[in-house]
Amino acid sequence: MLKDFTPPKEEDKSNLKAEIKALREKLLAQQQLVRSSALPVIVLVEGWAAAGKGSLINELISEIDPRFYNVTSPAIVPQSEERYPFLYPYAKAIPENGKIMFYDSGWMDGAVYKFLRREITKKQYKEIIRSVNEFERQLRDGGYLVLKLFLHIDSKEQKERLAALRDNHETEWRVTENDLWQHQEYNLFRDTYEEFMEETGKLLPWHILDGTRRRQSSRDALRLLTDAIDEGLEKGRYVGKPFKEEFDLLTMPKLSEIDLSPVIEEKEYKKELDRLQARLGELHNTIYRKKIPVILCYEGWDAAGKGGNIRRVARPLDPRGFDVIPIASPEPHELNRQYLWRFWTRLPRSGHICIFDRTWYGRVMVERLEGFCKEDDWKRAFNEINEFERQLTDWGAVVLKFWIQIDQDTQLARFTDRQNTPEKQWKLTEEDWRNREKWPQYEEAINEMLQKTSTENAPWFIIESNDKKYARIKTLKIIIKALEKACEGRL
Amino acid sequence: MLKDFTPPKEEDKSNLKAEIKALREKLLAQQQLVRSSALPVIVLVEGWAAAGKGSLINELISEIDPRFYNVTSPAIVPQSEERYPFLYPYAKAIPENGKIMFYDSGWMDGAVYKFLRREITKKQYKEIIRSVNEFERQLRDGGYLVLKLFLHIDSKEQKERLAALRDNHETEWRVTENDLWQHQEYNLFRDTYEEFMEETGKLLPWHILDGTRRRQSSRDALRLLTDAIDEGLEKGRYVGKPFKEEFDLLTMPKLSEIDLSPVIEEKEYKKELDRLQARLGELHNTIYRKKIPVILCYEGWDAAGKGGNIRRVARPLDPRGFDVIPIASPEPHELNRQYLWRFWTRLPRSGHICIFDRTWYGRVMVERLEGFCKEDDWKRAFNEINEFERQLTDWGAVVLKFWIQIDQDTQLARFTDRQNTPEKQWKLTEEDWRNREKWPQYEEAINEMLQKTSTENAPWFIIESNDKKYARIKTLKIIIKALEKACEGRL
């Protein structure tokens, strides 16, 4: 690919100029169609330092409406300062429907630098490559157009360009230590880029452009982009097919098999609660110091006791180090992006605890049952969610998922109590009653969810909550055990 | 205040316990009322290092629903690394309606540290104090409850607590260099805190709590908070009165006086455009290097040519260093916060250029005319916006505001052209026609806006745009002149 790259022949200038003009006009015309078809487009511009990535992007955008695109240049943050998973800055920047996002360097550069600077191990690098493949597939399956470009120049050309930039007072600041080091290690970078492109080019191909011939590469990039948009507009938004599971799944019982009789005595409850909360408070210190991210996920029936359970967990925590994130229906800007986006952007920093009160599992419950997404979408989601959670645990996060379980009689009793107690009435909505009527459909969906998404790294725990106190104690114990395990052997 | 602080007498423990229990129950009951009344509450917890701010917050939140509050602890970033205005992290964290946000240290600590570490001059410190007063007043006038607490301990007590924290392996990391330095300079900090509180306590008073008696200070804080909420619920959301202008305003013509005849010849236009764009591209490098933030604001009639004007300005800019922010109707999470919040969160980093395609001036145009806010709200907004823009220019930003002006005939011609040209039809909506009918009302509102918000530091420029090309050249010239001036004499 790069080693044996043969630069294309020089073309006739006036022809090129006319071609570029025509392609720009085409892109300009496409933009309203992209907008009206709500097609999101990602253009990843990777390449060598000083290859002209910025200029290339400038050529692509020069005629189009600035309200229609955006450019992001995610900085390469040293591992030591990074408080989020590898994909976080890239996932955060995905465009909304109907817009183009240009990435001025992206996940390839980020991964390669981290690896070559030895901030991550070979194993971590492999995990990152896997996560990149997952991320790209999820975007494609979610209807995104993803165009991947690599702007190539050889070592001699790079040397001259870096020197020219450094000779000019106005541009010398543009040459970073990273750039100089890349040039020094040109062959190492070339082989690593090449390998990265091979390993991530199967689903969505890479396009290598010649950075020495600016006009030709602009024309090529414009053509690739307009062709991709043409194809996207013609076929309509892609909806990925569900695909085969590849995860080792834990065996989970069906909800109907759960014994909901366990209770705890009041005295025992108080004693245990005090003891466990004190222990959790201590552990929070250690978590914070060791910079372990913790993600606690709560799902459960209406009136199952999620709120009270969360409150007992939150109480001993240092308020500076945790957040409770209530998940309601998505807002317009969230609906306009891939469904995991609103969770990516809410992840805790390392060392923090994040408690999700409802989660991304809405995709396979309410969104499935209410028809808010297509059948293929929720069927695909089981695996996509497993991938997402593996990305979180690869990063080092503790991910625990609680299904707060009650039976229908208990729910009815609690609904009735809420209805009859003025200060609790706000907790009960018409929707709760409607959802209750769909109990069997929900139960089926939940059973499928538990079967398909309980993994060693991010397991589901069923919390029997007919007795809320019993449920709280059980949850606290699970959290403490998992955190103790995570703290062992980490610096 | 602090120097002569007399700790309250020790109170009977069992009484205290009962009081705290009752107050917690009250707060628990209040939370649903706060939610249903959409009252946003800010609790600022300032105080000495090791005074127990975290524990106090914990006491306040221990019974309430975690979905109902949040805790933020804005880090004190050294000036050298700070890329945003002083108030940015605090403004970003304001709660949405119906929620409480606890600030674990806030703008007082941030300002005092910057000042005592000599990262800012006395003059800058004064400006920050002024901006804090403006910020607090704007929050109050926008319906926020703001409760300000200071947790006090004396030097001896602080010494013992810091030593105890450092002696414990699990807690030693909590003691920072800043804390140790604060203790060393206890008297200096005390005097500075005191002065800060005096200068910011007129509108919204400070409450000093005794950090040595935890239970008593918890009780006091709970009482202050529940009393404040009671009062807030009783009176309903506060709507601040418009207040007297205190800004030196530039004299602006009325729109009807604008001569819209200026045109530019095609040949001259092309020559000038090339020259000015080249110059702007150069300046962008300097802006970037000198870390000057630039905020360009576009407002104007529908079809006045804002989009094309912005495109000509954006074209020579390095895409890594600028953003175009189209401002549409606010989304629910934006409507649920003070109206400037969605602009605070979109500010450029220093060294970047941000082009707002429509702005915060929506408050005094569409929101005023369509009744989306109360009369007092938009009347107050002139001054609030002047304050906001002064905060931006105090930070070092270049703020330029363009009113793109056309006459009614030109608008009609452009609307008709859009209607008759298939590829332009998407640009024209029913709303554009409706707005056109309200031209006289808009003109009156715009005239008032131009009179009341054109300041030396953030001036309005009227851009005659019956000839779009003339308009683009004029805008580019104004931007270049302002940037050249800003680059002079800055490192």
Coordinates of C-alpha atoms in Angstrom, one line a residue, chain A residues 1-480:
Chain A
M1 CA 0.0 0.0 0.0
L2 CA 2.3 2.8 1.2
K3 CA 5.7 1.1 0.7
D4 CA 5.0 0.5 -3.0
F5 CA 2.9 3.5 -3.6
T6 CA 3.2 4.7 -7.2
P7 CA 2.2 8.3 -7.5
P8 CA -0.3 8.8 -10.3
K9 CA 0.9 10.6 -13.4
E10 CA 0.6 14.3 -13.5
E11 CA -2.5 15.4 -15.3
D12 CA -3.4 18.3 -17.4
K13 CA -4.1 21.4 -15.3
S14 CA -6.9 23.0 -17.1
N15 CA -8.8 19.7 -17.3
L16 CA -8.3 19.2 -13.6
K17 CA -9.6 22.7 -12.8
A18 CA -12.7 22.1 -14.7
E19 CA -13.3 18.7 -13.1
I20 CA -12.8 20.2 -9.6
K21 CA -15.2 23.0 -10.4
A22 CA -17.9 20.5 -11.6
L23 CA -17.4 18.3 -8.6
R24 CA -17.7 21.2 -6.2
E25 CA -21.0 22.2 -7.8
K26 CA -22.2 18.7 -7.5
L27 CA -21.3 18.6 -3.8
L28 CA -23.1 22.0 -3.3
A29 CA -26.2 20.5 -5.0
Q30 CA -25.9 17.4 -2.9
Q31 CA -25.9 19.2 0.4
Q32 CA -29.6 19.9 0.5
L33 CA -30.4 16.3 -0.4
V34 CA -28.1 15.1 2.3
R35 CA -30.0 17.4 4.7
S36 CA -33.5 16.4 3.5
S37 CA -32.6 12.7 3.6
A38 CA -31.1 13.1 7.1
L39 CA -28.0 11.3 6.0
P40 CA -25.0 11.7 8.4
V41 CA -21.6 11.7 6.7
I42 CA -18.2 11.2 8.3
V43 CA -15.0 12.0 6.3
L44 CA -11.9 10.7 8.0
V45 CA -8.8 12.5 6.8
E46 CA -5.7 10.7 8.0
G47 CA -2.2 11.0 6.7
W48 CA 1.3 12.1 7.3
A49 CA 2.3 15.2 9.2
A50 CA 2.6 18.0 6.7
A51 CA 0.9 16.0 4.0
G52 CA -1.7 18.7 3.6
K53 CA -4.7 17.3 5.5
G54 CA -6.0 20.8 6.5
S55 CA -5.6 22.1 2.9
L56 CA -7.4 19.1 1.5
I57 CA -10.3 19.6 3.9
N58 CA -10.4 23.2 2.9
E59 CA -10.7 22.2 -0.7
L60 CA -13.6 19.9 0.1
I61 CA -15.5 22.5 2.0
S62 CA -14.8 25.6 0.1
E63 CA -18.1 25.9 -1.6
I64 CA -20.5 24.3 0.8
D65 CA -22.6 25.9 3.4
P66 CA -20.8 26.1 6.8
R67 CA -24.0 25.2 8.6
F68 CA -23.9 21.9 6.8
Y69 CA -20.5 20.6 8.0
N70 CA -18.0 20.7 10.8
V71 CA -14.4 19.9 11.3
T72 CA -13.0 18.2 14.4
S73 CA -9.4 17.7 15.2
P74 CA -9.3 15.4 18.2
A75 CA -6.0 16.1 20.0
I76 CA -3.7 13.2 20.8
V77 CA -3.7 13.2 24.5
P78 CA -1.0 11.2 26.4
Q79 CA -2.4 8.1 28.1
S80 CA -1.4 9.5 31.5
E81 CA -3.7 12.4 31.1
E82 CA -6.5 10.6 29.4
R83 CA -9.5 10.1 31.6
Y84 CA -11.9 8.5 29.0
P85 CA -12.0 5.4 26.7
F86 CA -10.0 5.5 23.5
L87 CA -13.0 6.1 21.3
Y88 CA -14.5 8.8 23.4
P89 CA -13.3 11.9 21.6
Y90 CA -14.2 10.3 18.2
A91 CA -17.6 9.1 19.3
K92 CA -18.4 12.4 20.9
A93 CA -17.8 14.2 17.6
I94 CA -20.0 12.2 15.3
P95 CA -22.3 14.4 13.2
E96 CA -26.0 14.6 13.5
N97 CA -28.3 13.5 10.7
G98 CA -28.0 15.5 7.5
K99 CA -24.5 16.9 8.3
I100 CA -20.9 16.1 7.4
M101 CA -18.2 15.9 10.0
F102 CA -14.6 16.0 8.8
Y103 CA -12.1 14.5 11.1
D104 CA -8.7 16.1 10.7
S105 CA -6.8 13.1 11.8
G106 CA -8.8 10.5 13.7
W107 CA -8.7 7.2 15.4
M108 CA -5.9 5.8 13.3
D109 CA -3.5 8.5 14.2
G110 CA -4.6 8.4 17.8
A111 CA -4.1 4.7 18.1
V112 CA -0.8 4.6 16.2
Y113 CA 0.8 7.3 18.3
K114 CA -0.2 5.7 21.6
F115 CA 1.2 2.4 20.4
L116 CA 4.5 3.7 19.1
R117 CA 5.0 6.0 22.1
R118 CA 4.6 2.8 24.1
E119 CA 1.8 4.2 26.2
I120 CA -0.2 1.1 25.5
T121 CA 0.8 -2.6 25.2
K122 CA 0.5 -4.6 22.1
K123 CA -2.6 -6.3 23.6
Q124 CA -4.2 -2.9 24.3
Y125 CA -3.4 -1.9 20.8
K126 CA -5.1 -4.9 19.4
E127 CA -8.2 -4.2 21.5
I128 CA -8.2 -0.7 20.1
I129 CA -8.1 -2.0 16.6
R130 CA -11.0 -4.3 17.3
S131 CA -13.0 -1.5 18.9
V132 CA -12.3 0.7 15.8
N133 CA -13.7 -2.0 13.6
E134 CA -16.7 -2.3 15.8
F135 CA -17.2 1.5 15.9
E136 CA -17.1 1.8 12.2
R137 CA -19.5 -1.0 11.6
Q138 CA -21.9 0.3 14.2
L139 CA -21.8 3.7 12.5
R140 CA -22.4 2.2 9.1
D141 CA -25.2 0.0 10.4
G142 CA -26.8 3.0 12.0
G143 CA -27.0 4.7 8.6
Y144 CA -23.8 6.7 8.6
L145 CA -21.7 7.2 5.5
V146 CA -18.0 6.8 6.4
L147 CA -15.3 7.8 3.9
K148 CA -11.7 7.0 5.0
L149 CA -8.9 8.9 3.3
F150 CA -5.1 8.7 3.8
L151 CA -2.9 11.4 2.4
H152 CA 0.5 10.1 1.5
I153 CA 3.8 11.7 1.0
D154 CA 7.2 10.1 1.1
S155 CA 10.0 10.8 3.6
K156 CA 11.9 13.2 1.4
E157 CA 8.8 15.3 0.7
Q158 CA 7.9 15.3 4.4
K159 CA 11.4 16.5 5.3
E160 CA 11.2 19.4 2.9
R161 CA 7.8 20.5 4.0
L162 CA 8.6 20.4 7.7
A163 CA 11.7 22.4 7.0
A164 CA 9.7 25.0 5.1
L165 CA 7.1 25.3 7.8
R166 CA 9.8 25.8 10.4
D167 CA 11.6 28.4 8.4
N168 CA 8.6 30.7 8.5
H169 CA 8.0 32.6 11.7
E170 CA 4.2 32.5 11.1
T171 CA 4.0 28.8 10.7
E172 CA 6.8 27.3 12.8
W173 CA 4.4 26.7 15.7
R174 CA 2.5 24.2 13.5
V175 CA 5.4 21.7 13.6
T176 CA 5.1 19.7 16.8
E177 CA 7.5 17.4 18.6
N178 CA 5.2 14.6 17.4
D179 CA 5.7 15.6 13.8
L180 CA 9.5 15.7 14.1
W181 CA 9.5 12.4 15.8
Q182 CA 7.3 10.9 13.1
H183 CA 9.7 12.0 10.4
Q184 CA 12.6 10.6 12.3
E185 CA 10.8 7.3 12.5
Y186 CA 9.2 7.5 9.1
N187 CA 9.6 3.8 8.2
L188 CA 8.3 2.6 11.5
F189 CA 5.2 4.8 11.1
R190 CA 4.8 3.7 7.5
D191 CA 4.7 0.1 8.5
T192 CA 2.3 0.7 11.4
Y193 CA -0.1 2.8 9.3
E194 CA 0.0 0.1 6.7
E195 CA -0.8 -2.6 9.1
F196 CA -3.5 -0.5 10.8
M197 CA -5.1 0.1 7.4
E198 CA -5.0 -3.6 6.5
E199 CA -6.7 -4.5 9.7
T200 CA -9.4 -1.9 9.5
G201 CA -10.0 -1.9 5.7
K202 CA -12.1 -4.9 5.3
L203 CA -15.5 -3.4 6.0
L204 CA -14.9 0.2 5.0
P205 CA -12.0 0.6 2.6
W206 CA -9.2 3.1 2.9
H207 CA -8.4 5.4 0.0
I208 CA -4.8 6.5 -0.4
L209 CA -4.3 9.9 -2.0
D210 CA -1.1 11.4 -3.3
G211 CA -0.2 14.3 -1.1
T212 CA 2.4 15.7 -3.5
R213 CA -0.2 16.5 -6.2
R214 CA -2.6 18.7 -4.4
R215 CA -5.0 19.4 -7.2
Q216 CA -5.3 15.7 -8.2
S217 CA -5.9 14.6 -4.7
S218 CA -8.5 17.3 -4.2
R219 CA -10.3 16.1 -7.3
D220 CA -10.0 12.5 -6.2
A221 CA -11.3 13.3 -2.7
L222 CA -14.2 15.3 -4.2
R223 CA -15.1 12.5 -6.5
L224 CA -14.9 9.9 -3.7
L225 CA -17.1 12.0 -1.5
T226 CA -19.7 12.9 -4.2
D227 CA -19.9 9.3 -5.4
A228 CA -20.4 8.0 -1.9
I229 CA -23.1 10.6 -1.3
D230 CA -24.8 9.6 -4.6
E231 CA -24.8 6.0 -3.6
G232 CA -26.0 6.8 -0.1
L233 CA -28.8 9.0 -1.5
E234 CA -29.8 6.3 -4.0
K235 CA -29.9 3.4 -1.6
G236 CA -31.3 5.4 1.3
R237 CA -30.1 5.2 4.9
Y238 CA -28.5 1.9 5.5
V239 CA -30.0 -0.3 8.2
G240 CA -27.5 -3.0 9.2
K241 CA -28.6 -6.6 9.5
P242 CA -28.4 -8.4 12.9
F243 CA -25.3 -10.5 13.1
K244 CA -24.1 -13.6 14.8
E245 CA -23.2 -13.3 18.5
E246 CA -19.5 -13.8 19.2
F247 CA -19.6 -13.2 23.0
D248 CA -19.3 -15.8 25.8
L249 CA -22.6 -15.3 27.5
L250 CA -23.4 -16.1 31.1
T251 CA -26.4 -18.3 31.7
M252 CA -29.2 -16.3 33.1
P253 CA -32.5 -17.5 34.6
K254 CA -35.8 -16.5 33.1
L255 CA -37.7 -13.9 35.1
S256 CA -40.5 -16.3 35.8
E257 CA -38.0 -18.6 37.6
I258 CA -36.9 -16.0 40.0
D259 CA -37.8 -16.7 43.6
L260 CA -39.0 -13.3 45.0
S261 CA -39.6 -14.4 48.5
P262 CA -36.3 -13.4 50.1
V263 CA -36.7 -10.7 52.8
I264 CA -34.5 -9.2 55.4
E265 CA -35.4 -8.3 59.0
E266 CA -35.4 -4.6 59.9
K267 CA -32.7 -4.9 62.6
E268 CA -30.4 -7.0 60.4
Y269 CA -31.1 -4.5 57.5
K270 CA -30.0 -1.5 59.5
K271 CA -26.9 -3.2 60.7
E272 CA -25.9 -4.4 57.3
L273 CA -26.7 -1.2 55.6
D274 CA -24.5 0.8 58.0
R275 CA -21.7 -1.7 57.6
L276 CA -21.9 -1.9 53.8
Q277 CA -22.2 1.8 53.3
A278 CA -19.2 2.4 55.4
R279 CA -17.2 -0.1 53.4
L280 CA -18.4 1.4 50.1
G281 CA -17.3 4.8 51.3
E282 CA -13.8 3.5 52.0
L283 CA -13.7 1.8 48.6
H284 CA -14.7 5.0 46.9
N285 CA -11.5 6.6 48.1
T286 CA -9.5 3.8 46.7
I287 CA -11.3 3.8 43.4
Y288 CA -10.7 7.5 43.1
R289 CA -7.0 7.2 44.0
K290 CA -6.5 4.3 41.6
K291 CA -8.5 6.1 38.9
I292 CA -10.8 3.2 38.2
P293 CA -14.0 4.2 36.3
V294 CA -17.2 2.6 37.6
I295 CA -20.4 2.3 35.7
L296 CA -23.5 1.0 37.5
C297 CA -26.6 0.4 35.4
Y298 CA -30.1 0.2 36.8
E299 CA -33.0 -1.3 34.9
G300 CA -36.2 -2.7 36.3
W301 CA -40.0 -2.6 36.3
D302 CA -41.8 0.7 37.2
A303 CA -42.0 0.9 41.0
A304 CA -39.5 -1.8 41.5
G305 CA -37.5 0.4 43.8
K306 CA -34.7 1.7 41.6
G307 CA -34.7 5.2 43.1
G308 CA -34.5 4.1 46.7
N309 CA -31.8 1.5 45.8
I310 CA -29.7 4.1 44.0
R311 CA -30.1 6.5 47.0
R312 CA -28.7 3.9 49.4
V313 CA -25.7 3.3 47.1
A314 CA -25.1 7.0 46.5
R315 CA -25.3 8.0 50.1
P316 CA -21.8 7.0 51.3
L317 CA -20.1 8.3 48.1
D318 CA -18.1 11.5 48.0
P319 CA -20.3 13.8 45.9
R320 CA -17.3 15.0 44.0
G321 CA -16.7 11.6 42.7
F322 CA -20.0 10.3 41.4
D323 CA -23.0 11.2 39.3
V324 CA -26.4 9.8 38.9
I325 CA -27.6 10.1 35.3
P326 CA -31.4 9.7 34.8
I327 CA -32.1 8.6 31.3
A328 CA -35.4 9.9 29.9
S329 CA -36.6 9.9 26.3
P330 CA -34.0 11.2 24.0
E331 CA -34.0 14.9 23.0
P332 CA -34.0 15.9 19.3
H333 CA -30.2 16.4 19.1
E334 CA -29.8 12.9 20.6
L335 CA -32.3 11.3 18.3
N336 CA -30.4 12.8 15.5
R337 CA -27.3 10.7 16.2
Q338 CA -26.4 7.0 16.6
Y339 CA -28.3 5.8 19.6
L340 CA -25.2 5.1 21.8
W341 CA -24.0 8.7 21.4
R342 CA -26.0 10.0 24.4
F343 CA -24.3 7.4 26.5
W344 CA -20.8 7.9 25.2
T345 CA -21.1 11.6 26.0
R346 CA -22.2 10.8 29.6
L347 CA -19.4 8.4 30.6
P348 CA -17.6 9.1 33.9
R349 CA -14.0 10.2 34.0
S350 CA -11.7 7.5 35.3
G351 CA -11.8 7.4 39.1
H352 CA -15.5 8.4 39.1
I353 CA -18.6 6.4 39.6
C354 CA -21.5 6.9 37.3
I355 CA -24.9 5.5 38.1
F356 CA -27.2 5.2 35.2
D357 CA -30.9 5.2 36.2
R358 CA -32.1 3.4 33.0
T359 CA -29.6 2.9 30.3
W360 CA -28.8 2.0 26.7
Y361 CA -30.9 -1.1 27.2
G362 CA -33.9 1.1 26.4
R363 CA -33.1 0.1 22.8
V364 CA -34.1 -3.5 23.3
M365 CA -37.0 -2.7 25.7
V366 CA -39.1 0.4 25.2
E367 CA -37.7 1.3 21.7
R368 CA -38.3 -2.3 20.6
L369 CA -41.8 -2.6 22.0
E370 CA -43.0 0.9 21.0
G371 CA -41.6 0.6 17.5
F372 CA -39.2 3.6 18.0
C373 CA -36.6 1.7 16.0
K374 CA -36.6 -0.9 13.2
E375 CA -36.6 -4.6 14.0
D376 CA -33.1 -5.0 12.6
D377 CA -32.0 -2.1 14.8
W378 CA -32.9 -3.7 18.1
K379 CA -31.9 -7.1 17.0
R380 CA -28.5 -5.8 16.1
A381 CA -28.3 -3.9 19.4
F382 CA -27.6 -6.9 21.6
N383 CA -24.3 -7.4 20.0
E384 CA -23.6 -3.7 19.6
I385 CA -24.2 -3.2 23.3
N386 CA -21.9 -6.1 24.2
E387 CA -19.2 -4.5 22.1
F388 CA -19.8 -1.1 23.7
E389 CA -19.5 -2.6 27.1
R390 CA -16.4 -4.5 26.2
Q391 CA -14.9 -1.3 25.1
L392 CA -15.6 0.1 28.5
T393 CA -14.2 -2.8 30.4
D394 CA -11.1 -2.9 28.1
W395 CA -10.6 0.8 29.2
G396 CA -10.6 -0.5 32.7
A397 CA -14.1 0.2 33.8
V398 CA -16.1 -1.9 36.3
V399 CA -19.5 -2.3 34.6
L400 CA -22.3 -3.9 36.7
K401 CA -25.9 -4.1 35.5
F402 CA -28.8 -4.6 37.9
W403 CA -32.3 -5.8 36.9
I404 CA -34.5 -4.8 39.7
Q405 CA -37.2 -7.5 39.7
I406 CA -40.7 -7.5 41.3
D407 CA -43.9 -9.4 40.5
Q408 CA -47.1 -8.0 39.1
D409 CA -48.9 -8.1 42.4
T410 CA -46.2 -6.1 44.1
Q411 CA -46.3 -3.5 41.3
L412 CA -50.0 -3.2 41.6
A413 CA -49.8 -2.7 45.4
R414 CA -47.1 0.0 44.9
F415 CA -49.0 1.8 42.2
T416 CA -52.1 1.8 44.3
D417 CA -50.2 3.1 47.3
R418 CA -48.7 5.9 45.1
Q419 CA -52.2 6.7 43.9
N420 CA -53.5 7.0 47.4
T421 CA -50.7 8.9 48.9
P422 CA -50.7 12.6 47.9
E423 CA -46.9 13.1 48.2
K424 CA -46.2 10.1 46.1
Q425 CA -48.7 10.8 43.3
W426 CA -46.1 12.5 41.1
K427 CA -44.3 9.2 40.8
L428 CA -47.1 7.5 39.0
T429 CA -48.0 8.4 35.4
E430 CA -50.5 7.2 32.9
E431 CA -47.6 5.7 31.0
D432 CA -46.8 3.4 34.0
W433 CA -50.3 2.0 33.7
R434 CA -50.0 1.5 30.0
N435 CA -46.6 -0.2 30.4
R436 CA -48.1 -2.5 33.0
E437 CA -50.6 -3.7 30.4
K438 CA -47.7 -4.8 28.3
W439 CA -46.1 -6.8 31.1
P440 CA -46.0 -10.1 29.0
Q441 CA -44.4 -8.4 26.0
Y442 CA -41.9 -6.7 28.2
E443 CA -41.1 -9.9 30.1
E444 CA -40.3 -11.6 26.8
A445 CA -38.0 -8.7 25.7
I446 CA -36.3 -8.6 29.1
N447 CA -35.7 -12.3 29.1
E448 CA -34.1 -12.1 25.6
M449 CA -32.0 -9.1 26.8
L450 CA -30.7 -11.0 29.9
Q451 CA -29.9 -14.0 27.8
K452 CA -28.0 -12.1 25.1
T453 CA -26.1 -9.4 27.0
S454 CA -24.8 -10.9 30.2
T455 CA -21.1 -11.3 29.9
E456 CA -18.2 -12.0 32.2
N457 CA -16.9 -8.5 31.8
A458 CA -20.3 -6.8 32.2
P459 CA -22.7 -9.1 33.9
W460 CA -26.4 -8.7 34.7
F461 CA -27.5 -9.3 38.3
I462 CA -31.1 -9.9 39.1
I463 CA -32.1 -8.2 42.3
E464 CA -35.2 -9.5 44.0
S465 CA -37.0 -6.4 45.1
N466 CA -40.4 -7.5 46.4
D467 CA -38.6 -6.6 49.7
K468 CA -36.8 -3.4 48.8
K469 CA -34.5 -3.7 51.8
Y470 CA -33.3 -7.1 50.8
A471 CA -32.7 -5.7 47.3
R472 CA -30.6 -2.8 48.6
I473 CA -28.4 -5.0 50.7
K474 CA -27.9 -7.5 47.9
T475 CA -27.0 -4.7 45.5
L476 CA -24.5 -3.1 47.9
K477 CA -22.8 -6.5 48.4
I478 CA -22.4 -7.1 44.7
I479 CA -20.9 -3.6 44.2
I480 CA -18.5 -4.0 47.1

